[in-house]
């Protein structure tokens, strides 16, 4: 399956992907954290034609609005959920610049689940309240 188009995670981060062969390009707007606006995204997908397809992409959090001095890489796979809808399930690593003595605290890990449906405000509030979300800081 071609994954081009718009994807949303449980916190309303919005990812727009264009797939050309195995190559992904696009933009990412996070629903949490302080990074404002859209950021370029680049990645790859193993478009095998199988039911599950593995993929990885990354975002450097720098755009004309600002620089968070951090970079995220996601690695996961495309699957189909119980409602026969496509889902992108991915683990992420977010590294923020640190001095060498703070390297131990430089990288966070989490999971994002992306679907084609934008979550409602209520769903986002519940995801934040549950605490099973991706990032400790909610966008102001
Ligand atoms: O705060 C930063 O340094 C930049 C924004 C990071 C947002 C992270 S990336 C992983 C997780 N998934 C999201 O959609 N947003 C957060």
mmCIF file of C-alpha atoms and ligand atoms in Angstrom:
data_model
loop_
_atom_site.group_PDB
_atom_site.id
_atom_site.type_symbol
_atom_site.label_atom_id
_atom_site.label_comp_id
_atom_site.label_asym_id
_atom_site.label_seq_id
_atom_site.Cartn_x
_atom_site.Cartn_y
_atom_site.Cartn_z
ATOM 1 C CA UNK A 1 0.000 0.000 0.000
ATOM 2 C CA UNK A 2 1.189 3.522 -0.770
ATOM 3 C CA UNK A 3 1.192 5.592 2.437
ATOM 4 C CA UNK A 4 0.983 9.000 0.744
ATOM 5 C CA UNK A 5 -1.383 11.449 2.405
ATOM 6 C CA UNK A 6 -2.133 12.779 5.853
ATOM 7 C CA UNK A 7 -1.628 10.822 9.106
ATOM 8 C CA UNK A 8 -2.463 11.840 12.703
ATOM 9 C CA UNK A 9 -1.154 10.462 15.980
ATOM 10 C CA UNK A 10 -3.059 10.273 19.266
ATOM 11 C CA UNK A 11 -1.951 13.800 20.194
ATOM 12 C CA UNK A 12 -2.980 15.323 16.877
ATOM 13 C CA UNK A 13 0.509 15.565 15.463
ATOM 14 C CA UNK A 14 -0.049 15.825 11.722
ATOM 15 C CA UNK A 15 2.213 14.189 9.176
ATOM 16 C CA UNK A 16 1.849 14.654 5.428
ATOM 17 C CA UNK A 17 3.725 12.064 3.406
ATOM 18 C CA UNK A 18 4.509 11.667 -0.262
ATOM 19 C CA UNK A 19 5.742 8.183 -1.196
ATOM 20 C CA UNK A 20 7.720 7.717 -4.399
ATOM 21 C CA UNK A 21 8.818 4.085 -4.659
ATOM 22 C CA UNK A 22 10.562 3.375 -1.362
ATOM 23 C CA UNK A 23 11.306 7.029 -0.639
ATOM 24 C CA UNK A 24 9.255 9.226 1.712
ATOM 25 C CA UNK A 25 9.210 13.015 1.834
ATOM 26 C CA UNK A 26 6.795 15.346 3.564
ATOM 27 C CA UNK A 27 6.130 17.550 6.558
ATOM 28 C CA UNK A 28 5.503 17.004 10.267
ATOM 29 C CA UNK A 29 3.672 19.255 12.715
ATOM 30 C CA UNK A 30 3.846 18.151 16.333
ATOM 31 C CA UNK A 31 0.841 18.427 18.636
ATOM 32 C CA UNK A 32 3.081 18.555 21.710
ATOM 33 C CA UNK A 33 6.279 20.318 22.628
ATOM 34 C CA UNK A 34 7.340 23.822 21.717
ATOM 35 C CA UNK A 35 8.275 23.336 18.051
ATOM 36 C CA UNK A 36 5.951 25.539 15.984
ATOM 37 C CA UNK A 37 4.732 24.970 12.441
ATOM 38 C CA UNK A 38 5.714 22.334 9.907
ATOM 39 C CA UNK A 39 9.099 20.657 9.579
ATOM 40 C CA UNK A 40 10.498 18.695 6.629
ATOM 41 C CA UNK A 41 10.427 14.896 6.932
ATOM 42 C CA UNK A 42 12.456 12.320 5.039
ATOM 43 C CA UNK A 43 12.342 8.542 5.196
ATOM 44 C CA UNK A 44 12.192 5.147 3.581
ATOM 45 C CA UNK A 45 9.618 2.348 3.394
ATOM 46 C CA UNK A 46 10.097 -1.277 2.489
ATOM 47 C CA UNK A 47 7.069 -1.344 0.188
ATOM 48 C CA UNK A 48 7.106 -5.107 -0.185
ATOM 49 C CA UNK A 49 3.431 -5.462 -1.037
ATOM 50 C CA UNK A 50 3.015 -7.562 2.120
ATOM 51 C CA UNK A 51 0.279 -6.837 4.668
ATOM 52 C CA UNK A 52 2.897 -5.259 6.952
ATOM 53 C CA UNK A 53 5.567 -2.915 5.610
ATOM 54 C CA UNK A 54 8.452 -1.542 7.648
ATOM 55 C CA UNK A 55 9.398 2.119 7.552
ATOM 56 C CA UNK A 56 11.617 4.760 9.125
ATOM 57 C CA UNK A 57 11.659 8.526 8.865
ATOM 58 C CA UNK A 58 13.206 11.479 10.645
ATOM 59 C CA UNK A 59 12.615 15.165 11.398
ATOM 60 C CA UNK A 60 15.205 17.778 12.380
ATOM 61 C CA UNK A 61 13.334 20.335 14.478
ATOM 62 C CA UNK A 62 14.543 23.436 12.701
ATOM 63 C CA UNK A 63 12.420 25.636 10.423
ATOM 64 C CA UNK A 64 12.074 29.373 9.731
ATOM 65 C CA UNK A 65 10.024 29.725 12.972
ATOM 66 C CA UNK A 66 12.776 28.442 15.203
ATOM 67 C CA UNK A 67 15.202 25.738 16.230
ATOM 68 C CA UNK A 68 14.543 23.238 19.020
ATOM 69 C CA UNK A 69 18.086 21.850 18.668
ATOM 70 C CA UNK A 70 16.697 18.327 18.513
ATOM 71 C CA UNK A 71 16.014 15.539 16.030
ATOM 72 C CA UNK A 72 13.541 12.647 16.062
ATOM 73 C CA UNK A 73 13.758 9.309 14.248
ATOM 74 C CA UNK A 74 10.747 6.992 14.017
ATOM 75 C CA UNK A 75 10.987 3.295 13.106
ATOM 76 C CA UNK A 76 7.937 1.092 12.725
ATOM 77 C CA UNK A 77 5.522 -0.598 10.422
ATOM 78 C CA UNK A 78 2.296 -0.161 8.533
ATOM 79 C CA UNK A 79 -0.439 -2.550 9.657
ATOM 80 C CA UNK A 80 -4.214 -2.888 9.543
ATOM 81 C CA UNK A 81 -6.259 -2.464 12.738
ATOM 82 C CA UNK A 82 -9.348 -4.389 13.849
ATOM 83 C CA UNK A 83 -11.537 -2.028 11.812
ATOM 84 C CA UNK A 84 -9.555 -2.804 8.645
ATOM 85 C CA UNK A 85 -8.062 0.698 8.739
ATOM 86 C CA UNK A 86 -4.359 1.339 8.099
ATOM 87 C CA UNK A 87 -2.231 2.229 11.136
ATOM 88 C CA UNK A 88 1.392 3.263 11.330
ATOM 89 C CA UNK A 89 2.893 2.040 14.615
ATOM 90 C CA UNK A 90 6.336 3.438 15.315
ATOM 91 C CA UNK A 91 8.852 3.762 18.123
ATOM 92 C CA UNK A 92 10.731 7.059 18.237
ATOM 93 C CA UNK A 93 13.988 8.393 19.616
ATOM 94 C CA UNK A 94 14.218 12.143 20.255
ATOM 95 C CA UNK A 95 17.703 13.506 20.891
ATOM 96 C CA UNK A 96 18.170 17.040 22.188
ATOM 97 C CA UNK A 97 21.521 18.799 22.162
ATOM 98 C CA UNK A 98 23.379 18.512 25.450
ATOM 99 C CA UNK A 99 26.817 19.162 26.811
ATOM 100 C CA UNK A 100 28.885 15.976 27.083
ATOM 101 C CA UNK A 101 28.235 15.696 30.827
ATOM 102 C CA UNK A 102 24.483 15.592 30.114
ATOM 103 C CA UNK A 103 24.637 12.997 27.346
ATOM 104 C CA UNK A 104 22.911 10.486 29.607
ATOM 105 C CA UNK A 105 19.767 12.667 29.492
ATOM 106 C CA UNK A 106 19.886 13.609 25.821
ATOM 107 C CA UNK A 107 17.567 11.002 24.301
ATOM 108 C CA UNK A 108 13.918 10.177 24.984
ATOM 109 C CA UNK A 109 12.085 7.123 23.652
ATOM 110 C CA UNK A 110 8.389 6.640 22.964
ATOM 111 C CA UNK A 111 5.765 5.223 20.663
ATOM 112 C CA UNK A 112 3.383 6.922 18.238
ATOM 113 C CA UNK A 113 0.361 5.375 16.556
ATOM 114 C CA UNK A 114 -0.746 7.163 13.397
ATOM 115 C CA UNK A 115 -4.096 6.749 11.656
ATOM 116 C CA UNK A 116 -5.894 8.486 8.818
ATOM 117 C CA UNK A 117 -8.463 9.969 11.277
ATOM 118 C CA UNK A 118 -7.796 13.239 13.059
ATOM 119 C CA UNK A 119 -8.443 12.702 16.819
ATOM 120 C CA UNK A 120 -11.141 14.845 18.430
ATOM 121 C CA UNK A 121 -10.173 17.342 21.128
ATOM 122 C CA UNK A 122 -11.732 14.931 23.635
ATOM 123 C CA UNK A 123 -9.568 12.051 22.414
ATOM 124 C CA UNK A 124 -6.440 14.223 22.672
ATOM 125 C CA UNK A 125 -7.381 15.313 26.216
ATOM 126 C CA UNK A 126 -7.928 11.689 27.225
ATOM 127 C CA UNK A 127 -4.611 10.602 25.685
ATOM 128 C CA UNK A 128 -2.831 13.338 27.623
ATOM 129 C CA UNK A 129 -4.633 12.394 30.849
ATOM 130 C CA UNK A 130 -3.774 8.703 30.349
ATOM 131 C CA UNK A 131 -0.140 9.604 30.093
ATOM 132 C CA UNK A 132 0.569 7.033 27.380
ATOM 133 C CA UNK A 133 1.739 9.701 25.054
ATOM 134 C CA UNK A 134 4.844 10.625 23.337
ATOM 135 C CA UNK A 135 6.220 13.726 24.887
ATOM 136 C CA UNK A 136 6.133 15.227 28.373
ATOM 137 C CA UNK A 137 5.455 18.822 27.306
ATOM 138 C CA UNK A 138 2.087 19.959 25.959
ATOM 139 C CA UNK A 139 2.150 22.761 23.387
ATOM 140 C CA UNK A 140 1.151 26.071 25.023
HETATM 141 O O1 LIG B 1 10.490 19.337 21.564
HETATM 142 C C1 LIG B 1 11.293 19.124 20.651
HETATM 143 O O2 LIG B 1 12.524 19.039 20.856
HETATM 144 C C2 LIG B 1 10.809 19.040 19.223
HETATM 145 C C3 LIG B 1 9.442 18.466 19.112
HETATM 146 C C4 LIG B 1 9.424 16.990 19.425
HETATM 147 C C5 LIG B 1 8.043 16.387 19.323
HETATM 148 C C6 LIG B 1 8.045 14.900 19.658
HETATM 149 S S1 LIG B 1 8.777 13.908 18.384
HETATM 150 C C7 LIG B 1 8.175 12.442 19.127
HETATM 151 C C8 LIG B 1 6.794 12.766 19.662
HETATM 152 N N1 LIG B 1 5.776 12.548 18.644
HETATM 153 C C9 LIG B 1 5.195 13.672 18.283
HETATM 154 O O3 LIG B 1 4.307 13.751 17.422
HETATM 155 N N2 LIG B 1 5.686 14.710 18.954
HETATM 156 C C10 LIG B 1 6.696 14.276 19.906
#
